[in-house]
């Protein structure tokens, strides 16, 4: 399944300034693992030590939010992710 | 009922379809709570004052510092060392003498938040940290006060409108917290996000348009992109999960 991952600007320094990365995976979790395999520095930002989604990360698939427990959610060819990072300034 | 001066002052917005004198009268009656008199607070308070809301309660315990002045546009060079709430209130009164401004120089906490927001029609989130935002979100849900979220960092911003009991809340979107402290921000970023928050507040009060509910607006100024993500109510949300009921507005 070819899936396009759009990364928040604040993550681009971890992906050699790539804003969009294409991966192949059957679930959201598999797609994230492929992203991490290609850009290992993203692991610490995206996942907790126990493999759960980092609490400061939000994932949206085809424009809709995915629950933190939704890493096992199946994806289909052509799906598009957005990975956003929580911000808190005012 | 508007005075002749008010009809003239607000003439250009009264002309907007669906707004009219009736909408202006609603703004005049509105009591708005603004949490924070920093970057977002400066912008939201300025435009709400100019738009003619009746009462603004502005809460901030900090003093004005030199490093605030690139973005906190209600505070000027001459204000350094003053309480931000006082500095802001003084400018707002000069901008619109018809406005009643209450400057509260307290730190928002679990102990005082319910009392601070009691009697206000809506809460504008102009804070600089997530723990206080979660606290305000909790109280907004409990007291059924609409909550207008905004946040900034660098060239990036977020905005979302929360109608308690009807729409996804902050806890449905965010879970974590980020270390507090100095964060990078371009002055215009709170300008953009603050204006979006005020647009939402005015629409809500007047009762026109479609609110930014169940949608998180993400602004990327560096690439000049606005993205929008659908947000679902989380049935297990620790803030609003128990209060599901009405349909989304």
CSV table of C-alpha atoms in Angstrom, one decimal:
chain,number,residue,atom,x,y,z
A,1,UNK,CA,0.0,0.0,0.0
A,2,UNK,CA,1.6,3.3,-1.1
A,3,UNK,CA,0.9,5.9,1.5
A,4,UNK,CA,2.0,9.6,1.6
A,5,UNK,CA,3.1,11.0,4.9
A,6,UNK,CA,3.1,14.8,5.3
A,7,UNK,CA,5.3,16.0,8.1
A,8,UNK,CA,4.9,19.1,10.3
A,9,UNK,CA,7.5,21.8,9.5
A,10,UNK,CA,9.1,21.2,12.9
A,11,UNK,CA,9.9,17.6,11.9
A,12,UNK,CA,11.6,18.4,8.6
A,13,UNK,CA,15.1,18.7,10.1
A,14,UNK,CA,14.7,15.0,11.0
A,15,UNK,CA,13.9,13.9,7.5
A,16,UNK,CA,16.7,15.8,5.6
A,17,UNK,CA,14.2,18.6,5.0
A,18,UNK,CA,11.7,16.3,3.2
A,19,UNK,CA,8.2,17.5,3.9
A,20,UNK,CA,6.6,14.5,2.3
A,21,UNK,CA,7.7,10.9,2.5
A,22,UNK,CA,6.1,7.9,0.7
A,23,UNK,CA,6.0,4.6,2.4
A,24,UNK,CA,4.4,1.2,2.0
A,25,UNK,CA,2.5,-0.4,4.9
A,26,UNK,CA,-0.7,-2.1,5.7
A,27,UNK,CA,-1.4,-0.3,9.0
A,28,UNK,CA,-0.6,3.2,10.4
A,29,UNK,CA,2.0,1.6,12.7
A,30,UNK,CA,3.7,-0.2,9.8
A,31,UNK,CA,3.9,3.1,7.9
A,32,UNK,CA,5.4,4.9,10.9
A,33,UNK,CA,8.0,2.1,11.3
A,34,UNK,CA,9.0,2.5,7.7
A,35,UNK,CA,9.3,6.2,8.1
A,36,UNK,CA,11.5,5.6,11.2
A,37,UNK,CA,13.6,3.0,9.4
A,38,UNK,CA,14.4,5.6,6.7
A,39,UNK,CA,14.9,8.5,9.1
A,40,UNK,CA,15.9,6.9,12.5
A,41,UNK,CA,16.1,10.3,14.2
A,42,UNK,CA,12.3,10.6,14.0
A,43,UNK,CA,11.8,7.7,16.4
A,44,UNK,CA,12.4,9.6,19.6
A,45,UNK,CA,10.0,12.3,18.4
A,46,UNK,CA,7.2,10.1,17.2
A,47,UNK,CA,7.1,7.2,19.6
A,48,UNK,CA,7.4,6.7,23.4
A,49,UNK,CA,10.0,4.2,24.7
A,50,UNK,CA,7.2,1.6,25.0
A,51,UNK,CA,6.3,2.0,21.3
A,52,UNK,CA,3.1,4.0,21.8
A,53,UNK,CA,2.5,7.2,19.9
A,54,UNK,CA,4.3,10.1,21.6
A,55,UNK,CA,1.8,12.2,23.5
A,56,UNK,CA,2.8,15.4,21.7
A,57,UNK,CA,2.1,13.9,18.2
A,58,UNK,CA,-1.2,13.9,16.4
A,59,UNK,CA,-1.9,11.8,13.3
A,60,UNK,CA,-4.5,12.6,10.8
A,61,UNK,CA,-5.4,10.2,8.0
A,62,UNK,CA,-7.1,11.7,4.9
A,63,UNK,CA,-7.8,14.8,7.0
A,64,UNK,CA,-9.4,13.0,10.0
A,65,UNK,CA,-7.9,12.4,13.4
A,66,UNK,CA,-6.7,9.0,14.4
A,67,UNK,CA,-6.9,7.9,18.1
A,68,UNK,CA,-3.6,7.3,19.9
A,69,UNK,CA,-4.6,3.7,20.1
A,70,UNK,CA,-5.2,3.5,16.3
A,71,UNK,CA,-1.7,2.4,15.2
A,72,UNK,CA,-3.2,-0.9,14.1
A,73,UNK,CA,-5.7,0.9,11.8
A,74,UNK,CA,-5.5,-0.5,8.3
A,75,UNK,CA,-4.5,1.9,5.5
A,76,UNK,CA,-5.3,1.6,1.8
A,77,UNK,CA,-3.4,2.5,-1.3
A,78,UNK,CA,-3.3,6.3,-1.9
A,79,UNK,CA,-4.1,7.2,1.7
A,80,UNK,CA,-2.5,10.4,3.0
A,81,UNK,CA,-1.2,11.0,6.5
A,82,UNK,CA,-0.4,14.2,8.3
A,83,UNK,CA,1.8,14.1,11.4
A,84,UNK,CA,1.5,17.2,13.5
A,85,UNK,CA,3.2,18.2,16.7
A,86,UNK,CA,1.4,19.9,19.6
A,87,UNK,CA,2.4,23.5,20.2
A,88,UNK,CA,1.6,25.6,23.3
A,89,UNK,CA,2.9,29.2,22.9
A,90,UNK,CA,0.7,32.2,23.2
B,1,UNK,CA,-30.0,49.7,22.0
B,2,UNK,CA,-27.1,51.6,20.4
B,3,UNK,CA,-26.3,55.3,20.7
B,4,UNK,CA,-25.8,57.5,17.7
B,5,UNK,CA,-22.0,57.4,18.4
B,6,UNK,CA,-22.1,53.6,18.5
B,7,UNK,CA,-24.0,53.4,15.2
B,8,UNK,CA,-21.3,55.5,13.6
B,9,UNK,CA,-18.3,53.8,15.3
B,10,UNK,CA,-19.5,50.4,14.2
B,11,UNK,CA,-21.1,51.4,10.9
B,12,UNK,CA,-18.9,49.3,8.7
B,13,UNK,CA,-19.5,46.0,10.5
B,14,UNK,CA,-23.2,46.8,11.0
B,15,UNK,CA,-23.4,46.9,7.2
B,16,UNK,CA,-22.3,43.2,7.0
B,17,UNK,CA,-25.2,41.0,6.0
B,18,UNK,CA,-26.5,39.1,9.0
B,19,UNK,CA,-24.8,41.5,11.4
B,20,UNK,CA,-26.8,44.7,11.6
B,21,UNK,CA,-27.6,46.7,14.7
B,22,UNK,CA,-29.0,43.6,16.4
B,23,UNK,CA,-25.6,41.9,16.1
B,24,UNK,CA,-23.8,45.0,17.4
B,25,UNK,CA,-26.2,45.1,20.4
B,26,UNK,CA,-25.3,41.4,21.1
B,27,UNK,CA,-21.6,42.3,21.1
B,28,UNK,CA,-22.3,45.3,23.4
B,29,UNK,CA,-23.9,42.9,25.9
B,30,UNK,CA,-21.1,40.3,25.7
B,31,UNK,CA,-18.7,39.6,28.6
B,32,UNK,CA,-15.5,38.1,27.3
B,33,UNK,CA,-12.8,36.4,29.5
B,34,UNK,CA,-9.3,36.5,28.0
B,35,UNK,CA,-6.7,34.3,29.7
B,36,UNK,CA,-3.3,35.9,29.0
B,37,UNK,CA,-2.2,39.4,27.9
B,38,UNK,CA,0.7,38.2,25.8
B,39,UNK,CA,0.9,37.7,22.1
B,40,UNK,CA,-2.5,36.2,21.5
B,41,UNK,CA,-4.0,38.2,24.4
B,42,UNK,CA,-2.8,41.5,22.8
B,43,UNK,CA,-4.4,40.7,19.5
B,44,UNK,CA,-7.6,39.2,20.7
B,45,UNK,CA,-8.2,42.0,23.2
B,46,UNK,CA,-7.5,44.7,20.7
B,47,UNK,CA,-9.8,43.5,18.1
B,48,UNK,CA,-12.6,42.6,20.5
B,49,UNK,CA,-12.3,46.1,22.0
B,50,UNK,CA,-12.4,47.6,18.6
B,51,UNK,CA,-15.4,45.5,17.6
B,52,UNK,CA,-17.4,46.7,20.6
B,53,UNK,CA,-17.8,43.9,23.1
B,54,UNK,CA,-19.2,45.2,26.4
B,55,UNK,CA,-16.8,43.7,29.0
B,56,UNK,CA,-13.4,42.2,28.8
B,57,UNK,CA,-11.7,40.6,31.8
B,58,UNK,CA,-8.0,40.2,31.0
B,59,UNK,CA,-6.0,38.0,33.3
B,60,UNK,CA,-2.2,37.9,33.5
B,61,UNK,CA,0.2,38.0,36.4
B,62,UNK,CA,3.4,38.8,34.4
B,63,UNK,CA,5.2,42.0,34.0
B,64,UNK,CA,6.2,43.5,30.6
B,65,UNK,CA,9.7,42.6,29.5
B,66,UNK,CA,11.8,43.8,26.6
B,67,UNK,CA,11.7,40.4,24.9
B,68,UNK,CA,7.9,40.6,24.8
B,69,UNK,CA,7.7,43.6,22.5
B,70,UNK,CA,8.2,41.8,19.2
B,71,UNK,CA,4.7,40.3,19.4
B,72,UNK,CA,2.8,41.6,22.4
B,73,UNK,CA,1.6,44.7,20.7
B,74,UNK,CA,-0.5,46.1,23.5
B,75,UNK,CA,2.7,46.7,25.4
B,76,UNK,CA,5.1,49.4,24.4
B,77,UNK,CA,8.7,50.3,25.3
B,78,UNK,CA,7.5,52.7,28.0
B,79,UNK,CA,5.5,49.9,29.7
B,80,UNK,CA,8.5,47.7,30.7
B,81,UNK,CA,8.2,46.6,34.2
B,82,UNK,CA,4.4,47.3,34.4
B,83,UNK,CA,1.9,44.5,35.0
B,84,UNK,CA,0.7,43.3,31.5
B,85,UNK,CA,-2.9,43.3,32.6
B,86,UNK,CA,-2.6,47.0,33.5
B,87,UNK,CA,-0.6,48.0,30.5
B,88,UNK,CA,-3.1,46.3,28.2
B,89,UNK,CA,-6.2,47.7,30.0
B,90,UNK,CA,-4.9,51.2,29.6
B,91,UNK,CA,-4.5,50.9,25.8
B,92,UNK,CA,-7.8,49.2,25.4
B,93,UNK,CA,-9.7,52.0,27.2
B,94,UNK,CA,-8.0,54.5,25.0
B,95,UNK,CA,-8.9,52.5,21.9
B,96,UNK,CA,-12.6,52.3,22.9
B,97,UNK,CA,-13.8,54.3,25.9
B,98,UNK,CA,-17.1,52.5,25.8
B,99,UNK,CA,-15.5,49.2,26.8
B,100,UNK,CA,-15.4,48.0,30.4
B,101,UNK,CA,-12.0,46.4,31.0
B,102,UNK,CA,-11.2,44.5,34.1
B,103,UNK,CA,-7.4,43.9,34.6
B,104,UNK,CA,-6.8,40.9,36.9
B,105,UNK,CA,-3.2,40.4,38.0
B,106,UNK,CA,-3.5,36.8,39.2
B,107,UNK,CA,-2.0,33.5,38.0
B,108,UNK,CA,-4.8,31.2,36.7
B,109,UNK,CA,-4.9,28.1,38.9
B,110,UNK,CA,-7.2,25.3,39.9
B,111,UNK,CA,-8.0,27.4,43.0
B,112,UNK,CA,-9.3,30.5,41.2
B,113,UNK,CA,-10.3,29.6,37.7
B,114,UNK,CA,-14.0,28.9,38.4
B,115,UNK,CA,-14.4,32.1,40.2
B,116,UNK,CA,-12.5,34.1,37.6
B,117,UNK,CA,-14.7,32.9,34.7
B,118,UNK,CA,-18.0,32.9,36.5
B,119,UNK,CA,-20.5,35.2,34.8
B,120,UNK,CA,-18.6,35.4,31.6
B,121,UNK,CA,-20.1,34.4,28.2
B,122,UNK,CA,-17.0,32.9,26.7
B,123,UNK,CA,-13.3,32.2,27.3
B,124,UNK,CA,-10.5,33.1,24.9
B,125,UNK,CA,-7.4,30.9,25.2
B,126,UNK,CA,-4.4,33.2,25.0
B,127,UNK,CA,-2.2,31.2,27.4
B,128,UNK,CA,1.4,30.2,26.9
B,129,UNK,CA,1.3,26.6,28.3
B,130,UNK,CA,-0.7,23.5,28.0
B,131,UNK,CA,-1.4,22.6,31.6
B,132,UNK,CA,-3.4,25.9,32.1
B,133,UNK,CA,-5.1,25.3,28.8
B,134,UNK,CA,-6.3,21.9,30.0
B,135,UNK,CA,-7.5,23.5,33.2
B,136,UNK,CA,-9.5,26.1,31.3
B,137,UNK,CA,-10.9,23.5,29.0
B,138,UNK,CA,-12.0,21.5,32.0
B,139,UNK,CA,-13.7,24.4,33.6
B,140,UNK,CA,-15.2,25.5,30.3
B,141,UNK,CA,-16.8,22.1,29.9
B,142,UNK,CA,-18.0,22.0,33.5
B,143,UNK,CA,-19.5,25.5,33.4
B,144,UNK,CA,-20.7,25.2,29.8
B,145,UNK,CA,-18.8,28.3,28.6
B,146,UNK,CA,-17.6,28.3,25.0
B,147,UNK,CA,-13.8,28.1,24.7
B,148,UNK,CA,-11.8,29.6,21.8
B,149,UNK,CA,-8.5,27.9,21.6
B,150,UNK,CA,-5.4,29.3,20.0
B,151,UNK,CA,-1.6,28.4,20.2
B,152,UNK,CA,1.5,29.6,18.4
B,153,UNK,CA,5.1,28.5,17.9
B,154,UNK,CA,7.6,30.0,15.5
B,155,UNK,CA,5.7,30.4,12.2
B,156,UNK,CA,3.0,27.9,13.2
B,157,UNK,CA,-0.4,28.3,14.8
B,158,UNK,CA,-3.5,26.3,15.8
B,159,UNK,CA,-7.1,27.3,16.4
B,160,UNK,CA,-10.2,25.5,17.3
B,161,UNK,CA,-13.6,26.5,18.8
B,162,UNK,CA,-15.1,24.4,21.5
B,163,UNK,CA,-18.8,24.4,22.4
B,164,UNK,CA,-19.2,22.4,25.7
B,165,UNK,CA,-21.4,19.4,25.4
B,166,UNK,CA,-21.7,19.7,21.7
B,167,UNK,CA,-18.2,19.5,20.1
B,168,UNK,CA,-14.8,18.0,20.5
B,169,UNK,CA,-12.8,19.7,23.2
B,170,UNK,CA,-9.1,20.3,23.7
B,171,UNK,CA,-8.8,16.9,25.5
B,172,UNK,CA,-10.2,15.2,22.4
B,173,UNK,CA,-7.3,16.6,20.3
B,174,UNK,CA,-4.3,17.0,22.7
B,175,UNK,CA,-3.0,14.6,25.3
B,176,UNK,CA,0.5,15.6,26.1
B,177,UNK,CA,2.3,18.6,27.5
B,178,UNK,CA,5.4,20.3,26.3
B,179,UNK,CA,8.2,21.6,28.6
B,180,UNK,CA,7.4,25.2,29.5
B,181,UNK,CA,9.8,28.0,29.0
B,182,UNK,CA,11.1,30.2,26.2
B,183,UNK,CA,9.6,29.3,22.8
B,184,UNK,CA,10.5,30.8,19.4
B,185,UNK,CA,7.8,32.9,17.8
B,186,UNK,CA,7.5,35.5,15.1
B,187,UNK,CA,5.4,38.5,16.1
B,188,UNK,CA,2.9,38.1,13.3
B,189,UNK,CA,2.0,34.5,14.2
B,190,UNK,CA,-0.1,35.4,17.2
B,191,UNK,CA,-1.5,38.2,14.9
B,192,UNK,CA,-2.8,35.6,12.5
B,193,UNK,CA,-4.1,33.2,15.1
B,194,UNK,CA,-5.5,35.9,17.4
B,195,UNK,CA,-7.5,37.3,14.5
B,196,UNK,CA,-8.9,33.9,13.7
B,197,UNK,CA,-9.9,33.5,17.4
B,198,UNK,CA,-11.7,36.9,17.4
B,199,UNK,CA,-13.4,36.1,14.1
B,200,UNK,CA,-14.8,33.0,15.9
B,201,UNK,CA,-15.8,34.9,19.0
B,202,UNK,CA,-17.7,37.5,17.0
B,203,UNK,CA,-19.5,34.9,14.9
B,204,UNK,CA,-20.5,33.0,18.0
B,205,UNK,CA,-21.8,36.1,19.7
B,206,UNK,CA,-23.6,37.5,16.7
B,207,UNK,CA,-24.8,34.0,15.7
B,208,UNK,CA,-23.7,34.0,12.1
B,209,UNK,CA,-21.5,31.8,9.9
B,210,UNK,CA,-20.0,28.4,10.6
B,211,UNK,CA,-17.8,27.9,13.6
B,212,UNK,CA,-14.4,26.2,13.7
B,213,UNK,CA,-15.8,23.3,15.7
B,214,UNK,CA,-14.8,19.7,15.3
B,215,UNK,CA,-12.0,21.0,13.1
B,216,UNK,CA,-8.4,21.9,14.1
B,217,UNK,CA,-7.0,24.7,11.9
B,218,UNK,CA,-3.3,24.4,11.4
B,219,UNK,CA,-1.4,27.5,10.1
B,220,UNK,CA,2.1,27.1,8.6
B,221,UNK,CA,3.3,30.6,7.9
B,222,UNK,CA,6.7,29.4,6.6
B,223,UNK,CA,5.1,27.7,3.7
B,224,UNK,CA,1.9,29.9,3.9
B,225,UNK,CA,-0.5,27.0,4.2
B,226,UNK,CA,-3.7,26.6,6.1
B,227,UNK,CA,-4.7,23.0,6.8
B,228,UNK,CA,-7.8,21.7,8.4
B,229,UNK,CA,-8.3,18.4,10.2
B,230,UNK,CA,-11.5,16.8,11.3
B,231,UNK,CA,-11.5,16.1,15.0
B,232,UNK,CA,-13.9,13.6,16.5
B,233,UNK,CA,-15.3,13.7,20.1
B,234,UNK,CA,-13.5,11.1,22.1
B,235,UNK,CA,-16.0,9.1,24.1
B,236,UNK,CA,-13.2,8.4,26.6
B,237,UNK,CA,-12.1,12.0,26.8
B,238,UNK,CA,-11.3,12.8,30.5
B,239,UNK,CA,-12.9,16.3,30.1
B,240,UNK,CA,-16.0,15.8,27.9
B,241,UNK,CA,-16.4,12.1,27.5
B,242,UNK,CA,-19.2,12.0,30.1
B,243,UNK,CA,-21.1,14.9,28.7
B,244,UNK,CA,-22.0,13.7,25.2
B,245,UNK,CA,-25.4,14.5,24.0
B,246,UNK,CA,-26.4,17.3,21.7
B,247,UNK,CA,-25.5,17.3,18.0
B,248,UNK,CA,-22.6,19.4,16.8
B,249,UNK,CA,-23.3,23.0,15.8
